[in-house]
Tab-separated table of C-alpha atoms (C1' of nucleotides) in Angstrom:
chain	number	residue	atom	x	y	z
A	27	UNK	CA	0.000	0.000	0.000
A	28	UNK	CA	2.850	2.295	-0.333
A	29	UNK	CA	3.201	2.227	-3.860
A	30	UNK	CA	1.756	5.070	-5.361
A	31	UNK	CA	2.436	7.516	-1.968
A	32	UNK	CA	6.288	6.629	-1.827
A	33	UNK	CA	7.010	7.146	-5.517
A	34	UNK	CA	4.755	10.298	-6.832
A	35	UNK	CA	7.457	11.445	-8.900
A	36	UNK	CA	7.037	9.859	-12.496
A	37	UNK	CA	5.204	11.739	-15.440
A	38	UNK	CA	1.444	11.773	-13.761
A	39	UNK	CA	-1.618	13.989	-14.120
A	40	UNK	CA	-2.766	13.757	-10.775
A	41	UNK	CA	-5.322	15.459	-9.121
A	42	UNK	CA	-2.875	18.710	-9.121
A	43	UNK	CA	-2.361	18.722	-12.815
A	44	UNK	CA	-6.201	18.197	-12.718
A	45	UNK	CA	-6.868	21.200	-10.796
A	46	UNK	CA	-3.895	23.510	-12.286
A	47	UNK	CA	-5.628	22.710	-16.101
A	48	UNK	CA	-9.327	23.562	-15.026
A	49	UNK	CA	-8.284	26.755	-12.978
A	50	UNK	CA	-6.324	27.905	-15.844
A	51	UNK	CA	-9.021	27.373	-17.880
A	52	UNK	CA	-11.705	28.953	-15.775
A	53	UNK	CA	-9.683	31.956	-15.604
A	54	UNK	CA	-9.702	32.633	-19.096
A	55	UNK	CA	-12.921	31.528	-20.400
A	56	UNK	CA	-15.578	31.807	-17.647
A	57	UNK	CA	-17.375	28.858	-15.960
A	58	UNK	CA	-19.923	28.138	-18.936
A	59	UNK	CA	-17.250	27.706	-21.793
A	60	UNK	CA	-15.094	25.306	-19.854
A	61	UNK	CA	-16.270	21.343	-20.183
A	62	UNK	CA	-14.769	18.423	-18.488
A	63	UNK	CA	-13.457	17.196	-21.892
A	64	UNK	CA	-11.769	20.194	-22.608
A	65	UNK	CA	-9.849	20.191	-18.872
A	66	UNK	CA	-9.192	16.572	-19.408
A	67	UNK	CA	-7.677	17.384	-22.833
A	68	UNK	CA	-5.609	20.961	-21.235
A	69	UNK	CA	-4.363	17.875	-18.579
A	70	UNK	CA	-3.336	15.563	-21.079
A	71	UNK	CA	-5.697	12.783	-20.020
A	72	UNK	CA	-9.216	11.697	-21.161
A	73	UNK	CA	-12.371	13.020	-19.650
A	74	UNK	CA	-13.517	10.203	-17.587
A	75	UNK	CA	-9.913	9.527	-15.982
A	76	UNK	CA	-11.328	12.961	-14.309
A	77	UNK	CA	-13.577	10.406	-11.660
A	78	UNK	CA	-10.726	8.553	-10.549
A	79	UNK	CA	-9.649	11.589	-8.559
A	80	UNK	CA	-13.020	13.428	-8.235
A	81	UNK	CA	-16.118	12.643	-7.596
A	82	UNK	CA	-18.070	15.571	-9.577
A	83	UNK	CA	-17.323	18.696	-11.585
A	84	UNK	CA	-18.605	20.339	-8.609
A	85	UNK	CA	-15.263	19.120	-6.836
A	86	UNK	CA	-13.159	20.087	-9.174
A	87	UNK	CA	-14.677	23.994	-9.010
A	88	UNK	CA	-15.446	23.974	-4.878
A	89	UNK	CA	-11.456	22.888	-4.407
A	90	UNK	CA	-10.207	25.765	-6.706
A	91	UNK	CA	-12.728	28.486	-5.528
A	92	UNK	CA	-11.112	27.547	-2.196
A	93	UNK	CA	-7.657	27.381	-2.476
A	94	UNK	CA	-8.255	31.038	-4.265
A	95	UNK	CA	-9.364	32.847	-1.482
A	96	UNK	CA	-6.730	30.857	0.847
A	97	UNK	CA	-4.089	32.079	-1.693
A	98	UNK	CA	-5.021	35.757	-1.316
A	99	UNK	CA	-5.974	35.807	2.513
A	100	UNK	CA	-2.241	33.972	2.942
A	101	UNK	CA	-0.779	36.524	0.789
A	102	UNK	CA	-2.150	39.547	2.558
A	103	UNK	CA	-1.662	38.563	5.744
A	104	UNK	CA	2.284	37.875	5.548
A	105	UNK	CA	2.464	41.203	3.342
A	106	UNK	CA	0.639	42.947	6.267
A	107	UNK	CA	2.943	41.131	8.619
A	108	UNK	CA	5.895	41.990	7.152
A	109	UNK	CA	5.256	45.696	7.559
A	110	UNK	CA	6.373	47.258	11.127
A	111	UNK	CA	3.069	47.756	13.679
A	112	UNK	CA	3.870	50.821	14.167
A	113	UNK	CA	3.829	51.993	10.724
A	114	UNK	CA	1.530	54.909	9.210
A	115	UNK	CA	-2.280	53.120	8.224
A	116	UNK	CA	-0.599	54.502	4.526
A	117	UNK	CA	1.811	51.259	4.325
A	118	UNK	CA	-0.245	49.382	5.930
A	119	UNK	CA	-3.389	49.728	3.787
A	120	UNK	CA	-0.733	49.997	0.504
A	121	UNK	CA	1.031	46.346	1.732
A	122	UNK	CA	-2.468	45.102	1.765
A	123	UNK	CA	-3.294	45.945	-1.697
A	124	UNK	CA	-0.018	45.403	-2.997
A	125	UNK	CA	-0.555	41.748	-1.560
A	126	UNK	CA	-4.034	41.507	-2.863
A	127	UNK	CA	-3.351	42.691	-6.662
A	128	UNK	CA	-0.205	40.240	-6.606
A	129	UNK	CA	-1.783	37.420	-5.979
A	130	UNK	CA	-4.999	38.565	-8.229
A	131	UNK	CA	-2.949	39.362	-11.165
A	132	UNK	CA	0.143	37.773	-11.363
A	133	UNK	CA	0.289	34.746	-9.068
A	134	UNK	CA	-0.817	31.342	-10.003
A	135	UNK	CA	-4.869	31.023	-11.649
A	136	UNK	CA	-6.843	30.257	-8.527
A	137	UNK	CA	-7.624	33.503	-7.082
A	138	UNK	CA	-8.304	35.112	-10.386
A	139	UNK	CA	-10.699	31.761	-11.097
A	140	UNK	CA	-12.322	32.287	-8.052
A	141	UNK	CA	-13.093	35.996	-8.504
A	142	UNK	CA	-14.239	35.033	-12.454
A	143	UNK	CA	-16.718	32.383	-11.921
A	144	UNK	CA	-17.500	32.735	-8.464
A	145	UNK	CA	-20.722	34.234	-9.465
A	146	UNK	CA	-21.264	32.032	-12.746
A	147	UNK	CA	-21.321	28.266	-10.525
A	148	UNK	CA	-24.207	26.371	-9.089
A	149	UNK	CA	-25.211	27.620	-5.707
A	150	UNK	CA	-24.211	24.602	-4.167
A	151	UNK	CA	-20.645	25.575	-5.128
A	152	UNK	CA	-20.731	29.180	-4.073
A	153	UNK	CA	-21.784	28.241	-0.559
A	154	UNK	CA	-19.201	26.031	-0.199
A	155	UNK	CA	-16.768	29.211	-0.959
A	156	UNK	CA	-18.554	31.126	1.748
A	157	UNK	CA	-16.326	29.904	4.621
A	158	UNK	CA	-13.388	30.781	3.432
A	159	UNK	CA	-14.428	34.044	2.018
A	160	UNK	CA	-15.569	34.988	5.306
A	161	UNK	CA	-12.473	34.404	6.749
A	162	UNK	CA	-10.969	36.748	4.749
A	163	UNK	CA	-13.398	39.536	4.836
A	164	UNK	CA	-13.336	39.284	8.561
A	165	UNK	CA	-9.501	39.737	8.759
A	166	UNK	CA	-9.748	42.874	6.564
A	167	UNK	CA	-12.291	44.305	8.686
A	168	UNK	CA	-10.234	43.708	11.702
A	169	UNK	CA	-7.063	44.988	10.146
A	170	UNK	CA	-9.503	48.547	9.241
A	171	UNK	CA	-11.294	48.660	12.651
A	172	UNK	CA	-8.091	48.556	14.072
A	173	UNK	CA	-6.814	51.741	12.288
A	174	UNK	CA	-9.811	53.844	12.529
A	175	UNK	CA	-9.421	52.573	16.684
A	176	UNK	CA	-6.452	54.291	16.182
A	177	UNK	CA	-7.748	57.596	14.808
A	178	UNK	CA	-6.049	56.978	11.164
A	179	UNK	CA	-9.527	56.259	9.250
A	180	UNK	CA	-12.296	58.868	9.943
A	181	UNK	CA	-14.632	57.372	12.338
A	182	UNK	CA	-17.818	58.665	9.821
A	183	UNK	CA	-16.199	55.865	7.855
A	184	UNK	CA	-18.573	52.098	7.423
A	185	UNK	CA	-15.902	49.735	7.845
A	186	UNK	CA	-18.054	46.896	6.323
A	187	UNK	CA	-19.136	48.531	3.369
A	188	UNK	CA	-15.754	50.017	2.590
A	189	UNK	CA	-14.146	46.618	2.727
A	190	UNK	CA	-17.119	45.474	-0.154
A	191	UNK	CA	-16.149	48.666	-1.851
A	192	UNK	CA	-12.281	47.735	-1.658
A	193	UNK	CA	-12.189	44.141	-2.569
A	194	UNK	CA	-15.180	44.969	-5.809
A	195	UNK	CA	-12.859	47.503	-7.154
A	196	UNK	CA	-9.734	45.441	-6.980
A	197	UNK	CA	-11.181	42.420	-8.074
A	198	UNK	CA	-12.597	44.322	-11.069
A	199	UNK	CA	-9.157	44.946	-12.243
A	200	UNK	CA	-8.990	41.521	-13.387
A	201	UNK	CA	-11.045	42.396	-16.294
A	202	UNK	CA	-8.215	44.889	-18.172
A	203	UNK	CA	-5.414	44.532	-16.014
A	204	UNK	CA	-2.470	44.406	-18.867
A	205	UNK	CA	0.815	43.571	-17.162
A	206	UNK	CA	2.691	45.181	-20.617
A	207	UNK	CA	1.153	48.207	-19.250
A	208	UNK	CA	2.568	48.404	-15.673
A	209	UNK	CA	3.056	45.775	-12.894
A	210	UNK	CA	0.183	44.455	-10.305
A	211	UNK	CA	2.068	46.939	-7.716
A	212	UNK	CA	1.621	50.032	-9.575
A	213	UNK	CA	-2.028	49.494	-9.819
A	214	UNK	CA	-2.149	49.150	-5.946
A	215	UNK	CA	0.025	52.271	-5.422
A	216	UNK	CA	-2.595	54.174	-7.764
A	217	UNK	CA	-5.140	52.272	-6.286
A	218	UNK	CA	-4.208	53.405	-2.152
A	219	UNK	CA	-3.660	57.042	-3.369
A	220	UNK	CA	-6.775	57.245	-4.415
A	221	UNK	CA	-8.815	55.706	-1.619
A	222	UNK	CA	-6.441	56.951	1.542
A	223	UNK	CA	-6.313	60.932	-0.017
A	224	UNK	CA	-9.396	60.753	-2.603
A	225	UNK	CA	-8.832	62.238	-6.116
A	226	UNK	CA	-9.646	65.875	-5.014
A	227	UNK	CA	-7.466	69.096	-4.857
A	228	UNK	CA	-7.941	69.756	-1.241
A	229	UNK	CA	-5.110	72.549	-1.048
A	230	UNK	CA	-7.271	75.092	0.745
A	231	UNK	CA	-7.488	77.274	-2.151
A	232	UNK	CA	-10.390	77.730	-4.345
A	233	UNK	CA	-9.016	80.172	-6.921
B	97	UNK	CA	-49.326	45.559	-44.182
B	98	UNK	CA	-50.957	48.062	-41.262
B	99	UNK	CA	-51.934	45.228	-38.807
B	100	UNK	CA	-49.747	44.028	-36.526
B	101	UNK	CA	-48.390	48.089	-36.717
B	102	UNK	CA	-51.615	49.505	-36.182
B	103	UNK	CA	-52.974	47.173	-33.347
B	104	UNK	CA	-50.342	45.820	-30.401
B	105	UNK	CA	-52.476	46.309	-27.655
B	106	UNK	CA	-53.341	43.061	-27.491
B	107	UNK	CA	-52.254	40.128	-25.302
B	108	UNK	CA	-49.132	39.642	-26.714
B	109	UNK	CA	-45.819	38.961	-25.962
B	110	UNK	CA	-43.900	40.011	-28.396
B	111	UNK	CA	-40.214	41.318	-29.014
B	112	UNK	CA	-40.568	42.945	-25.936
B	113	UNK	CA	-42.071	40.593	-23.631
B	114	UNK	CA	-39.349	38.049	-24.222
B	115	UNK	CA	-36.330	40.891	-24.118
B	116	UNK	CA	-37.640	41.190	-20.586
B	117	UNK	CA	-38.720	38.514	-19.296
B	118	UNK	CA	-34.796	37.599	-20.518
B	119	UNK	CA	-33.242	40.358	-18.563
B	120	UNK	CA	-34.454	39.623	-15.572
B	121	UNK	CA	-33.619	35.534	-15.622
B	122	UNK	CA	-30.381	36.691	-16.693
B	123	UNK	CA	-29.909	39.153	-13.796
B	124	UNK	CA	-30.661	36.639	-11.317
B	125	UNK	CA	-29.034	33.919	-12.496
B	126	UNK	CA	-26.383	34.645	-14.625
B	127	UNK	CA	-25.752	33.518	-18.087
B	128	UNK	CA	-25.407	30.206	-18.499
B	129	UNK	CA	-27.656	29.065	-16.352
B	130	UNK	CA	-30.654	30.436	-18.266
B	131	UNK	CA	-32.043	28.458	-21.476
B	132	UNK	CA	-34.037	29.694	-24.002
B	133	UNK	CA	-36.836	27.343	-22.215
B	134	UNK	CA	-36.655	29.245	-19.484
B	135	UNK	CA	-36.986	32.258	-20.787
B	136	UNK	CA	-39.969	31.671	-23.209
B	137	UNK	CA	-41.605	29.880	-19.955
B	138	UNK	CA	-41.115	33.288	-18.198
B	139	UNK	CA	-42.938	34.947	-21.213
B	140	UNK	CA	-45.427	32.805	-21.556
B	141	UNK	CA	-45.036	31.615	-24.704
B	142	UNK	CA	-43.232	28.057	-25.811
B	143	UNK	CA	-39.193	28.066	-26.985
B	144	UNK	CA	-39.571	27.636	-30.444
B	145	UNK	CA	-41.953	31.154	-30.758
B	146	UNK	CA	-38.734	32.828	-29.779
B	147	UNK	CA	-37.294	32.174	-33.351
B	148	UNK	CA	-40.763	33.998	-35.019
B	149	UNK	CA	-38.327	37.622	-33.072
B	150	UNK	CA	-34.900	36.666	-33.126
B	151	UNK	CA	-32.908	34.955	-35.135
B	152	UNK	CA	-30.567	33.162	-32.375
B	153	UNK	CA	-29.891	33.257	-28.719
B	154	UNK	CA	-27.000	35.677	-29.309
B	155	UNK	CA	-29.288	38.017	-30.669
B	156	UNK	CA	-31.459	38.515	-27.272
B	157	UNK	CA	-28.292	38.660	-24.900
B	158	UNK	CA	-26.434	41.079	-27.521
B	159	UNK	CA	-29.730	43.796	-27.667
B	160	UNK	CA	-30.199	43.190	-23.928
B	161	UNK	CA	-26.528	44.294	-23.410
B	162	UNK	CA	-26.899	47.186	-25.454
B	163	UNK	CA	-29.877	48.266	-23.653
B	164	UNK	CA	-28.714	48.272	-20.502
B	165	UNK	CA	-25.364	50.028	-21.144
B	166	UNK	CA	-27.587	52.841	-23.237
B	167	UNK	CA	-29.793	53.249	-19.758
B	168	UNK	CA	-26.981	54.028	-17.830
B	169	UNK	CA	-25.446	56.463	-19.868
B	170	UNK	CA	-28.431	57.775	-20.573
B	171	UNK	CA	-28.972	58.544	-16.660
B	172	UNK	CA	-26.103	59.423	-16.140
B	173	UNK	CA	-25.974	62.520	-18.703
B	174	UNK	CA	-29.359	62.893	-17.558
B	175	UNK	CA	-28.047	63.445	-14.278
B	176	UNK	CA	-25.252	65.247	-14.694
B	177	UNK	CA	-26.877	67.623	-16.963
B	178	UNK	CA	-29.256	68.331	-13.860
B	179	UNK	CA	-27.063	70.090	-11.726
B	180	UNK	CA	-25.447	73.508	-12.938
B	181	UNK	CA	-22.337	73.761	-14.999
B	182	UNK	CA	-20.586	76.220	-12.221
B	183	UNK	CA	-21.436	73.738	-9.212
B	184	UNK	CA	-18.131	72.444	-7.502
B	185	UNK	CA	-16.371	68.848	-8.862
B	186	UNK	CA	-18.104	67.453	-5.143
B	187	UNK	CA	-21.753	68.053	-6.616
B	188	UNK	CA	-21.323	66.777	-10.299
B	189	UNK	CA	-19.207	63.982	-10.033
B	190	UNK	CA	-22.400	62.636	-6.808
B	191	UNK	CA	-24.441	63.575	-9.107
B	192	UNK	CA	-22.979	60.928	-11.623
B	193	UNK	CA	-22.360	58.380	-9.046
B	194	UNK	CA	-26.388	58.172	-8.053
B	195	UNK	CA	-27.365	58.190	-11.538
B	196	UNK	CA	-25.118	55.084	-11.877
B	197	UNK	CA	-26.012	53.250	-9.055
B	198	UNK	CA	-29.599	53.890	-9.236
B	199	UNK	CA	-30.269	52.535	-12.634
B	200	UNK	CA	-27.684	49.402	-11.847
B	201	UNK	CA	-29.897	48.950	-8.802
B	202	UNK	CA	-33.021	50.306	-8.911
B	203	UNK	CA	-34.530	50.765	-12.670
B	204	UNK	CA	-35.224	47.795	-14.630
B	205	UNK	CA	-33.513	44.259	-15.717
B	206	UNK	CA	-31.146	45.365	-18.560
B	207	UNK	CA	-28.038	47.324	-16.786
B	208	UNK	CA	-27.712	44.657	-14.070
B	209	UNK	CA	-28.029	42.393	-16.887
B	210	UNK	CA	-25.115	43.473	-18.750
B	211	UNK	CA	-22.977	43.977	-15.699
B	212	UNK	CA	-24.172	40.528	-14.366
B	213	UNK	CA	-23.445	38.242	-17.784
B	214	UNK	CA	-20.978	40.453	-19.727
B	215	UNK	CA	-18.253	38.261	-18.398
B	216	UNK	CA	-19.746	35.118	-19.616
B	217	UNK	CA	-21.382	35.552	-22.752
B	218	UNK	CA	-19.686	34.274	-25.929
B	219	UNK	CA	-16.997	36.543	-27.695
B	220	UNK	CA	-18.938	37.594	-30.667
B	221	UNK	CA	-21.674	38.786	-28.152
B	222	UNK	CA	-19.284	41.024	-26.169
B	223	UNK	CA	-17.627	42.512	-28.934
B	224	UNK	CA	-21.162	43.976	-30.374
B	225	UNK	CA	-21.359	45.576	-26.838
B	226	UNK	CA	-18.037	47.329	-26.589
B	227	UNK	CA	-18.727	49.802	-28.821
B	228	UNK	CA	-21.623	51.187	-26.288
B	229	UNK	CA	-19.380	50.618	-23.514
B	230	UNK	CA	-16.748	52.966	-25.486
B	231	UNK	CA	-19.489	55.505	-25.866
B	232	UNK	CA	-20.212	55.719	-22.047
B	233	UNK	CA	-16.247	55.454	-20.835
B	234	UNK	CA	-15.372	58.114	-23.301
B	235	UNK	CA	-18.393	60.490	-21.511
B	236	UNK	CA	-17.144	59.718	-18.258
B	237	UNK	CA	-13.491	60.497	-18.980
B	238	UNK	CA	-14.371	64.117	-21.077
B	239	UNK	CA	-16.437	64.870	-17.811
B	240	UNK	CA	-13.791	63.677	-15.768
B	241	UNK	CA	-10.972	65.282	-17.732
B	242	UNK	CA	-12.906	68.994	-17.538
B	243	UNK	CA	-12.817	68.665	-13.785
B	244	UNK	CA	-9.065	68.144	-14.034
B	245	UNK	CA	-8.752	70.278	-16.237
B	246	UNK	CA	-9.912	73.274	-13.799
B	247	UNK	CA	-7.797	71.762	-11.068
B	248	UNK	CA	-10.649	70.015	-9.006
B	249	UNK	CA	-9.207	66.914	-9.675
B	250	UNK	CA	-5.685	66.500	-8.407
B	251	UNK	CA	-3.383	66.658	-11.863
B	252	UNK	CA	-1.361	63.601	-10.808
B	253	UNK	CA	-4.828	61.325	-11.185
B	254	UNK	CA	-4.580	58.643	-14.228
B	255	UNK	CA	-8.150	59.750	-15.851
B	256	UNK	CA	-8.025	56.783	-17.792
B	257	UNK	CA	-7.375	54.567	-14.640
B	258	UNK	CA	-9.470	55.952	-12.554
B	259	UNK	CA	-12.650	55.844	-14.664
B	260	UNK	CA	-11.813	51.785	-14.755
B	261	UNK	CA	-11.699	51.622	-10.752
B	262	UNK	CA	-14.919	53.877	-10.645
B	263	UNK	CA	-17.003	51.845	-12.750
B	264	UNK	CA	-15.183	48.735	-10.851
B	265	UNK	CA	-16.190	49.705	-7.957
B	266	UNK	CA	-19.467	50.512	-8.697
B	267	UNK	CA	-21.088	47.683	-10.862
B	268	UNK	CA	-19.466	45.005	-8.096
B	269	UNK	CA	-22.010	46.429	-5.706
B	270	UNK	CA	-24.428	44.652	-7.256
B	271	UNK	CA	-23.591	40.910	-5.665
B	272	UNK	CA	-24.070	42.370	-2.626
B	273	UNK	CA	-26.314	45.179	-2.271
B	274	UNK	CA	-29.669	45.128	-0.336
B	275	UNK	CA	-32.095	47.329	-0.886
B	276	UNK	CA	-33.786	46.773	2.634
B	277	UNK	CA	-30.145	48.472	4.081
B	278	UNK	CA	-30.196	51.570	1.857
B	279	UNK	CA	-31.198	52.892	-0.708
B	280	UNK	CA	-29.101	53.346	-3.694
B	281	UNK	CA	-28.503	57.079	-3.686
B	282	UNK	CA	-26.787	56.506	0.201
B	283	UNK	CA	-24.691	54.281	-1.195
B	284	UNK	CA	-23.272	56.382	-4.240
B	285	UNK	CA	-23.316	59.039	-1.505
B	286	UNK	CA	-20.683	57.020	0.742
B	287	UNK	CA	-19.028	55.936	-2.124
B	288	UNK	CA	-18.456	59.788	-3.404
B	289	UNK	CA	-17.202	60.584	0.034
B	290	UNK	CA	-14.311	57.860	-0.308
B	291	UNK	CA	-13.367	58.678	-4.026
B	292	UNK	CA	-13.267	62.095	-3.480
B	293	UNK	CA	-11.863	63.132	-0.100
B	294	UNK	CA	-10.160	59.418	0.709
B	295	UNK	CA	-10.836	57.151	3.702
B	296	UNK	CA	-8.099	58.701	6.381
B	297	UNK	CA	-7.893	61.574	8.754
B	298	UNK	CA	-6.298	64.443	6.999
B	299	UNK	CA	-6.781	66.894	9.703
B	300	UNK	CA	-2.920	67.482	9.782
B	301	UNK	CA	-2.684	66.128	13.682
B	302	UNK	CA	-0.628	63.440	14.241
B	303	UNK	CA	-1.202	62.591	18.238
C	180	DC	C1'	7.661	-14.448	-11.099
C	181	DG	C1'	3.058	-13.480	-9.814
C	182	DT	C1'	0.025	-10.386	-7.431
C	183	DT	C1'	-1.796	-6.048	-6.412
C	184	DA	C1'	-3.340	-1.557	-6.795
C	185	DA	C1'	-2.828	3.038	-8.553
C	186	DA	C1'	-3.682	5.738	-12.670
C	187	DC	C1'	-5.345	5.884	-16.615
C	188	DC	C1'	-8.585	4.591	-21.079
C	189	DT	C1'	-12.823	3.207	-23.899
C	190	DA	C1'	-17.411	3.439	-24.908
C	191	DA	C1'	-21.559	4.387	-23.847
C	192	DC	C1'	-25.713	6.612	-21.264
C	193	DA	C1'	-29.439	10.044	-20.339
C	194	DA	C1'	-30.436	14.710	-20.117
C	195	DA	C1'	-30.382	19.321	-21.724
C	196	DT	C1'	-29.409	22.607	-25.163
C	197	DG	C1'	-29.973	25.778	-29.420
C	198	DT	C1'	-32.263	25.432	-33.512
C	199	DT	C1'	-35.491	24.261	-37.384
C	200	DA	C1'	-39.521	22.797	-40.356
C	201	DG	C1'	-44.056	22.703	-40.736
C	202	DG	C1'	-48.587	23.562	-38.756
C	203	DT	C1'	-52.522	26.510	-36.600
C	204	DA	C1'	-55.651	30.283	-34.667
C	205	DG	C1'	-57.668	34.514	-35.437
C	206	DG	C1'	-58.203	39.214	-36.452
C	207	DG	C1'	-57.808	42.665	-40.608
C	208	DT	C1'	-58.546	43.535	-45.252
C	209	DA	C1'	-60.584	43.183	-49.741
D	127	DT	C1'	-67.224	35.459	-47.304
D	128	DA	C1'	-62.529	34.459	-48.677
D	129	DC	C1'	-57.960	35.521	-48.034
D	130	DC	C1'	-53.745	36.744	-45.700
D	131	DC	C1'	-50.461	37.672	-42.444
D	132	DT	C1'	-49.073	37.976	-37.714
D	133	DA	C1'	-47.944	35.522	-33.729
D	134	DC	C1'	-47.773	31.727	-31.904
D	135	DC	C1'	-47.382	26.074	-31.307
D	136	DT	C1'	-45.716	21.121	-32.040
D	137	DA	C1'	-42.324	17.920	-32.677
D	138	DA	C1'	-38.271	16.769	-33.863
D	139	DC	C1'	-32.976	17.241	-34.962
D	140	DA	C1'	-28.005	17.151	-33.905
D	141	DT	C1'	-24.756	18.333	-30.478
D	142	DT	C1'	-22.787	18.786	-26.127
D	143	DT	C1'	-22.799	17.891	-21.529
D	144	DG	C1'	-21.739	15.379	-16.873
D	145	DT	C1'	-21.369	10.848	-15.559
D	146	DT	C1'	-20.621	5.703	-15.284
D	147	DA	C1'	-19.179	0.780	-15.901
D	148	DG	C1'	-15.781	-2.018	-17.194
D	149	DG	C1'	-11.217	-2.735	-19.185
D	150	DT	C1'	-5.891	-1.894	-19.666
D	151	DT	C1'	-1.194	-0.577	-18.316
D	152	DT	C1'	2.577	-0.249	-15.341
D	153	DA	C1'	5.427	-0.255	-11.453
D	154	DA	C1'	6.213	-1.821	-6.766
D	155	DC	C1'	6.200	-5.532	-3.495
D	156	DG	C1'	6.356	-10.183	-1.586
DNA sequence: CGTTAAACCTAACAAATGTTAGGTAGGGTA
DNA sequence: TACCCTACCTAACATTTGTTAGGTTTAACG
C-alpha cells in the first residue's frame, strides 16, 4: 500500500495537474465555456480519468474556488505582517493591496478563477466558498477597525461597506489589467492614493 | 401591411415581452444558467416562438446588453446635466455616481443584466457591446478630464485609470447590495465621500 | 515471477441545449 | 365570405454535456 504515496514522482496527471488545467481554464474563459473534456484534454488525459480523482465537476470547481481565497488571505496577511506595527495606516493599507493585486494578477490562476466564476457556478458551489471568504473579509475588517481605533480612518467611515467597496474595485481589475502596461504593484500604489487621499485638490485654495 | 403596426395592444408577448422577461432571468441567475426554455416559460409563450423575433440566442443577450449600457449612460448625462455647470467637482461627479447606481440597482432588468453576464457571454456577443461601452467610458473620462482640467481633480490622477476603478467599484455592488439596508442614492453618496476626499484623517494632527 | 493496486482509457448513457420545419388560430382587409 | 399575415405552437434534430461501468497498463512488493 505504499506504492503510489512513496514514488509520486514519475510523469502523472494527478489530481494537481487536474486542478492547475481547469483553474487555468476557468480563468480565461468563464465557468460556462469550460467542459470536463476540454480540462481533461488541457491535462493531457481523457475526460472520464477525471472520476478517478473526483467525484463531480462540482469538486473540481469547490477545491479551486477555495484554495483562491486561501491564496489571497495567505498573501495579505504575511504582506501585512511583514510591515512594522507601528507603521503609518498609509503602508499598511498599501502592503495590503499590494498583496491583494499580486496574488490577483500575477500569481498562479486560482484567485483570479475564483473571482471570475464565483458568481457564474451552481449555488451549491458558491456556498461552499462562503467559509473561506468569510475568513478573509473578517480579517480585513479587523485589520480597518483597528486603524480607525487608532484615529487613522475617519470614524464617519462604514468599515463593512468600505471593505465590499475595496475588494469589488480590486477584483474588477482583473477584467483589463495588462501587465505590458505596468506591474500588479503600480495598480495598488494608484489604487491606495486614491482611496487613503481621494482624487480631489484639497489645497485650501479655491481660486 | 398596417396590422400588426396599427394594433399591439393586445395580449401579446412580443419582441418585448421576451427581451424582458430575458433580462431579468439573466440578472438573477447569470448567463449560463438560463435556457431559451426558461426564458420563453417566463414569457409565456413556448421556446420555439422565440425564433418567429430573433434569429438566435445571441441576438437577445447582444440587444439586452446594449440596452442596458444605453440606460446608464443615458442617466447618467441625464443626471449630470441636472445640476449647474458652475457647481463644484463634489456636486457633479455625486451627481454621476447616483445616476449610476440607481439605474444598476433600482430601474429595470437590462443594466444589471449586462454587468451581471458580460463576463460570460460568448466573444462575438461582447464585442457587439463594446462599442456602447466605449461611448459611455469616453463620456465619463471628457467629464472627468474637464474637472481636471480646472484643477478640481488632483493633476497627478490617471483619468483613464481611474474611470476603470470607478465603474469597478461601482457595478461590483451589485452581488451584494440590499435594498432593505439603503437605498441606492446613500450608497453612491458614501461611495463619493471615499473617491473624493479618501478614507483617512487628513486633519494634519498626528497625536 | 506473480500479485496487487494506482492511474489511466474506452465506450456508452441520459439529459439538456440551441435550432429548425411545418402547422394553426384569429383578427384585418378586400 | 374568402384571403392573408401575424404571432404563436408542435415535434423533432443534432450536439454537447456530466457521468458511469468495465477494461488496460505499469510499477512496486512479496
Amino acid at each position: 500500500m505504499s506504492a503510489a504515496l512513496t514514488n509520486t514522482i514519475k510523469s502523472e496527471v494527478g489530481r494537481e495537474g487536474i486542478l492547475d488545467a481547469a483553474a487555468s481554464l476557468f480563468r480565461q474563459r468563464g465557468y460556462g465555456a469550460v467542459s470536463l473534456r476540454s480540462i481533461a484534454q488541457a491535462a493531457g488525459i481523457k475526460a472520464g480519468s477525471i472520476y478517478y480523482h473526483f467525484a463531480s465537476k462540482d469538486e473540481i470547481v469547490t477545491e479551486i474556488l477555495n484554495a483562491g481565497i486561501l491564496a489571497v488571505h495567505a498573501e495579505v496577511v504575511a504582506a501585512v505582517d511583514a510591515v512594522p506595527a507601528w507603521e503609518s495606516a498609509d503602508v499598511i493599507v498599501r502592503a495590503a493591496l499590494r498583496g491583494h493585486l499580486r496574488t490577483l494578477l500575477e500569481h498562479g490562476d486560482y484567485t483570479s478563477a475564483n473571482v471570475r466564476i464565483f458568481g457564474q457556478v451552481p449555488l451549491a458551489v458558491r456556498d461552499a466558498n462562503l467559509s473561506a471568504r468569510r475568513g478573509y473579509e473578517k480579517y480585513l475588517d479587523v485589520l480597518l477597525s483597528k486603524l480607525q481605533a487608532d484615529g487613522a480612518i475617519r470614524s464617519d467611515v462604514n468599515i463593512g461597506r468600505f471593505r465590499l467597496m475595496l475588494i469589488g474595485a480590486l477584483n474588477a481589475t482583473l477584467e483589463w489589467f495588462d501587465p505590458a502596461k505596468g506591474s500588479a504593484e503600480e495598480l495598488a500604489d494608484d489604487y491606495a492614493d486614491a482611496f487613503l487621499y481621494g482624487i480631489l485638490n484639497q489645497t485650501g485654495d479655491s481660486s
